[in-house]
XYZ file of C-alpha atoms in Angstrom:
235
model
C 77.495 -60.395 140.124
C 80.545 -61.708 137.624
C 79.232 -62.726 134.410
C 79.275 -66.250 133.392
C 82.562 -67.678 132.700
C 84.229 -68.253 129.189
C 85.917 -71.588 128.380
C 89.187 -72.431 129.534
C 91.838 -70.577 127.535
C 94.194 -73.890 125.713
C 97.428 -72.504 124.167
C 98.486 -75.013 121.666
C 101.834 -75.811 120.018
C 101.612 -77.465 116.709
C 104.578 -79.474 115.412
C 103.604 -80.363 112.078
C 106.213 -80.477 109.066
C 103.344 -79.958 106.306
C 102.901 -75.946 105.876
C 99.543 -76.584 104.383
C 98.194 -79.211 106.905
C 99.577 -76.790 109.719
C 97.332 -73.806 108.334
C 94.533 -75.820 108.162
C 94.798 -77.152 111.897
C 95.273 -73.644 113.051
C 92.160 -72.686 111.329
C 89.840 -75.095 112.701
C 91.536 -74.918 116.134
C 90.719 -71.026 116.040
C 87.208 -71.272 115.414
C 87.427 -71.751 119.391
C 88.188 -67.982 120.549
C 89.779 -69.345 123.710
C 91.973 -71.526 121.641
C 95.291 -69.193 120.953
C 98.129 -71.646 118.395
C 101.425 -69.805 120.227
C 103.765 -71.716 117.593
C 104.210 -74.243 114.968
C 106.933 -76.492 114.919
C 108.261 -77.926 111.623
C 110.459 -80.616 112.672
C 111.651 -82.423 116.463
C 114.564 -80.031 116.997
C 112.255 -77.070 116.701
C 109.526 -78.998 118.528
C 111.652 -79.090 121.709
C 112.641 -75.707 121.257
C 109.572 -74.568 121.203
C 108.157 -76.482 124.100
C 110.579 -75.382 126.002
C 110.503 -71.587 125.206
C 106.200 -71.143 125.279
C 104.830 -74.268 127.567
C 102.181 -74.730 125.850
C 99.068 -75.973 127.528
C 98.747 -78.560 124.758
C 100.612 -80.187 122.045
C 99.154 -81.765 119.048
C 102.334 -83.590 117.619
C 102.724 -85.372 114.003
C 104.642 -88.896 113.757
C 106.748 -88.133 110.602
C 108.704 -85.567 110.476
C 111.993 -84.699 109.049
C 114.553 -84.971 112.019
C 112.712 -87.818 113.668
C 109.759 -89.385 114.740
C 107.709 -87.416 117.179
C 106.890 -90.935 119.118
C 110.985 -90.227 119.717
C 110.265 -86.231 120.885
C 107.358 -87.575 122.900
C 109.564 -90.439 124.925
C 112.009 -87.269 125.614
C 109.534 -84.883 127.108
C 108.182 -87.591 129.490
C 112.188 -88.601 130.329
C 112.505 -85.046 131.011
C 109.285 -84.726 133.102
C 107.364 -82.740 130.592
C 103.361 -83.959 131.641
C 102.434 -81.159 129.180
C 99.025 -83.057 127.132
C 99.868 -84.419 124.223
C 97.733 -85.131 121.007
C 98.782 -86.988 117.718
C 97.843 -86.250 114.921
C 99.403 -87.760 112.243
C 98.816 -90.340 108.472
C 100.592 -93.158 111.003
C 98.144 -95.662 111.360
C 99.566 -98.671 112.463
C 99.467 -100.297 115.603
C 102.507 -99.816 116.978
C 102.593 -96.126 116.672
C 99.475 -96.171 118.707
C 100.276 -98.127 121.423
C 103.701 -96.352 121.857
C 101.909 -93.123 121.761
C 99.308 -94.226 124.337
C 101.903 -96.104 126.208
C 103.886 -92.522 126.568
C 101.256 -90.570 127.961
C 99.504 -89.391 124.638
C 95.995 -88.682 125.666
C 94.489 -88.932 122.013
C 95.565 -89.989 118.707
C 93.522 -88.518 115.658
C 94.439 -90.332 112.343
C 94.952 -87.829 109.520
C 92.124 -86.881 107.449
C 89.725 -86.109 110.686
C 86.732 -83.870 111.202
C 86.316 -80.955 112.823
C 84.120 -82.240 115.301
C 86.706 -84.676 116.013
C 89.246 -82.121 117.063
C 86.723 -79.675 118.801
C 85.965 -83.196 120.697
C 89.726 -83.360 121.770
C 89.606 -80.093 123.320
C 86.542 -80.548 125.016
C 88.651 -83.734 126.781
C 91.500 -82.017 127.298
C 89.669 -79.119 128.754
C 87.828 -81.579 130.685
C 91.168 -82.879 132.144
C 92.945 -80.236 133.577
C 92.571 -80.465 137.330
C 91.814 -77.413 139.797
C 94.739 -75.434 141.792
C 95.471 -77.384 145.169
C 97.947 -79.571 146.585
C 95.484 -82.086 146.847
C 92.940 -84.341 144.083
C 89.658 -86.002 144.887
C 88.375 -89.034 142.985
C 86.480 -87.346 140.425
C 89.157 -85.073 139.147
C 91.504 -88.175 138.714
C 88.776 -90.019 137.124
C 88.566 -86.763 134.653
C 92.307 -87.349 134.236
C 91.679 -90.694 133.265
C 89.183 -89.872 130.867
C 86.531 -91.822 132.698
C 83.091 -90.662 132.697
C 81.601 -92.632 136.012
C 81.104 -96.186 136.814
C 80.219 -98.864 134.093
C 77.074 -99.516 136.286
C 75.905 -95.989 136.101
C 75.358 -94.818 132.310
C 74.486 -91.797 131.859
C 70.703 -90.544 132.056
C 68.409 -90.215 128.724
C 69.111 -87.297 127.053
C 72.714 -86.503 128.963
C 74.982 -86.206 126.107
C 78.740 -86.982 127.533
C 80.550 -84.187 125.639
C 78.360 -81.703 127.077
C 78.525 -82.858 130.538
C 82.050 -82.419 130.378
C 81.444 -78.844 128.918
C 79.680 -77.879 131.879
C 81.858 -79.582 134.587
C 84.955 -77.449 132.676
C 82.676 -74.035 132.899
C 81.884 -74.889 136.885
C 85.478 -76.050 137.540
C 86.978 -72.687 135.992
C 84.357 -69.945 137.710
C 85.658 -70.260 140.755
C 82.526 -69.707 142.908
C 78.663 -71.240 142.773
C 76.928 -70.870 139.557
C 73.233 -71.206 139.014
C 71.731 -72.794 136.232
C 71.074 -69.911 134.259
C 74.704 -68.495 134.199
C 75.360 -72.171 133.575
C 73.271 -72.119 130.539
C 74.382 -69.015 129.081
C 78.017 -70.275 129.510
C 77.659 -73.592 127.771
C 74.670 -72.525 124.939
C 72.300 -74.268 126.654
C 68.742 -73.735 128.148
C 68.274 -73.149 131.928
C 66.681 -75.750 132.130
C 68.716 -78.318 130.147
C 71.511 -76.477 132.092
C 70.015 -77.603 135.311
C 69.791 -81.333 134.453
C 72.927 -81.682 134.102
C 74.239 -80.018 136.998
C 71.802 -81.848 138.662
C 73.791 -85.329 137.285
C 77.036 -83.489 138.288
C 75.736 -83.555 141.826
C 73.980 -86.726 142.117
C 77.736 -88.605 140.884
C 79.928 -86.709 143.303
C 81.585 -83.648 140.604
C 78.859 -80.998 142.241
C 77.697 -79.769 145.579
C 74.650 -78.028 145.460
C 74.643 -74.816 147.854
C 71.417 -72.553 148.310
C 71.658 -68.700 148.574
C 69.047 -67.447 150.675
C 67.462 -64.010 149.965
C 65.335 -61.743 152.012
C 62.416 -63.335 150.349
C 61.119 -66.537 148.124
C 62.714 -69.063 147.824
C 66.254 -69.775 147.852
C 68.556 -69.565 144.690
C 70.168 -72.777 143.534
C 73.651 -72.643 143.008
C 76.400 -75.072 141.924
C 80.571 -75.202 142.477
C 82.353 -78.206 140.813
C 83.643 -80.338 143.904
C 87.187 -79.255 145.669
C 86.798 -76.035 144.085
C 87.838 -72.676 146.551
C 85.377 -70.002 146.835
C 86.495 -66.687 145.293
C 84.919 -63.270 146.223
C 82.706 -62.152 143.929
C 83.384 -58.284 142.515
């Protein structure tokens, strides 16, 4: 049996004109050991360049910098077709900036200072948004494009924290086959059981089909595969 998946592996560009602030965010990106910074950008020019040259999984993008605003390098990637995710993170805190960000496909805007929580919470989401191989998208992966978590009339359960639902839909989308709730568990940090309610959420809303494994005797194992997601032999 294939041991429990690992995270998704998110190679990030940082284009941030501040030395010091780019060490930092490289630090505290890199407490994730599936997080891997591939380059840092000090100004638009090199930006681009560097987009181009490593396409990066995601970018985390500063407003001011010395060639240009990146709300500018942001409006050229989408002209060019670049759907690359895109984070801000930048001191610009006005209104406008956001709304131009947001209105250009940014999918998060962190105001400088920010927590670390904060940014491991913006690679949780954009974990949580990248959608499985296939020509073809089913409701729930959209919704996880859109950053929805379900419908306004269904909140979440008691005791079903959001952030880690969306941990374990990303470690069922990226195993490629059925997990149980124990390889679950042992993927995510959590207990088999804890693992197992929210799998059991996954399914009830649509992002989990529940199969059963039958043995030659007991009862049957549970397993789970995120919806749309191909089987894959197991080694």
């Amino acid at each position: 049996m294939n041991a429990p998946p690992a995270a998704l592996p998110v190679r990030v560009l940082l284009v941030e004109d501040d030395l010091r602030v780019a060490r930092i965010n490289r630090d505290l990106l890199e407490r994730d050991p599936d997080v891997h910074v591939v380059g840092s950008a000090g100004s638009c020019q090199q930006g681009d360049a560097l987009a181009q040259a490593l396409d990066p999984d995601l970018i985390l993008l500063d407003v001011h910098l010395p060639d240009g605003s990146g709300l500018g390098l942001l409006r050229h990637w989408r002209a060019q077709g670049r759907t690359t995710d895109v984070a801000l993170i930048t001191a610009a805190d006005d209104e406008p900036s956001i709304r131009i960000a947001l209105a250009h496909g940014a999918f998060d805007y962190l105001i400088k200072p920010f927590t670390g929580a904060r940014l491991a919470d913006l690679l949780a989401r954009h974990r949580a948004r990248r959608l499985p191989s296939g020509p073809r998208r089913d409701q729930g992966s959209v919704d996880r494009l859109l950053g929805v978590q379900g419908s306004a009339a269904e909140p979440l359960p008691r005791g079903v924290d959001p952030h880690t639902l969306e941990r374990v839909h990303t470690v069922l989308n990226g195993a490629g086959r059925a997990l149980t709730a124990e390889e679950t568990g042992e993927a995510v940090g959590l207990s088999r059981v804890t693992a197992w309610r929210y799998l059991e959420h996954l399914t009830r809303t649509g992002r989990a089909a529940l199969e059963h494994q039958y043995g030659q005797a007991g009862r049957p194992t549970k397993r789970y595969r995120a919806t749309g997601t191909p089987d894959q032999p197991e080694h």
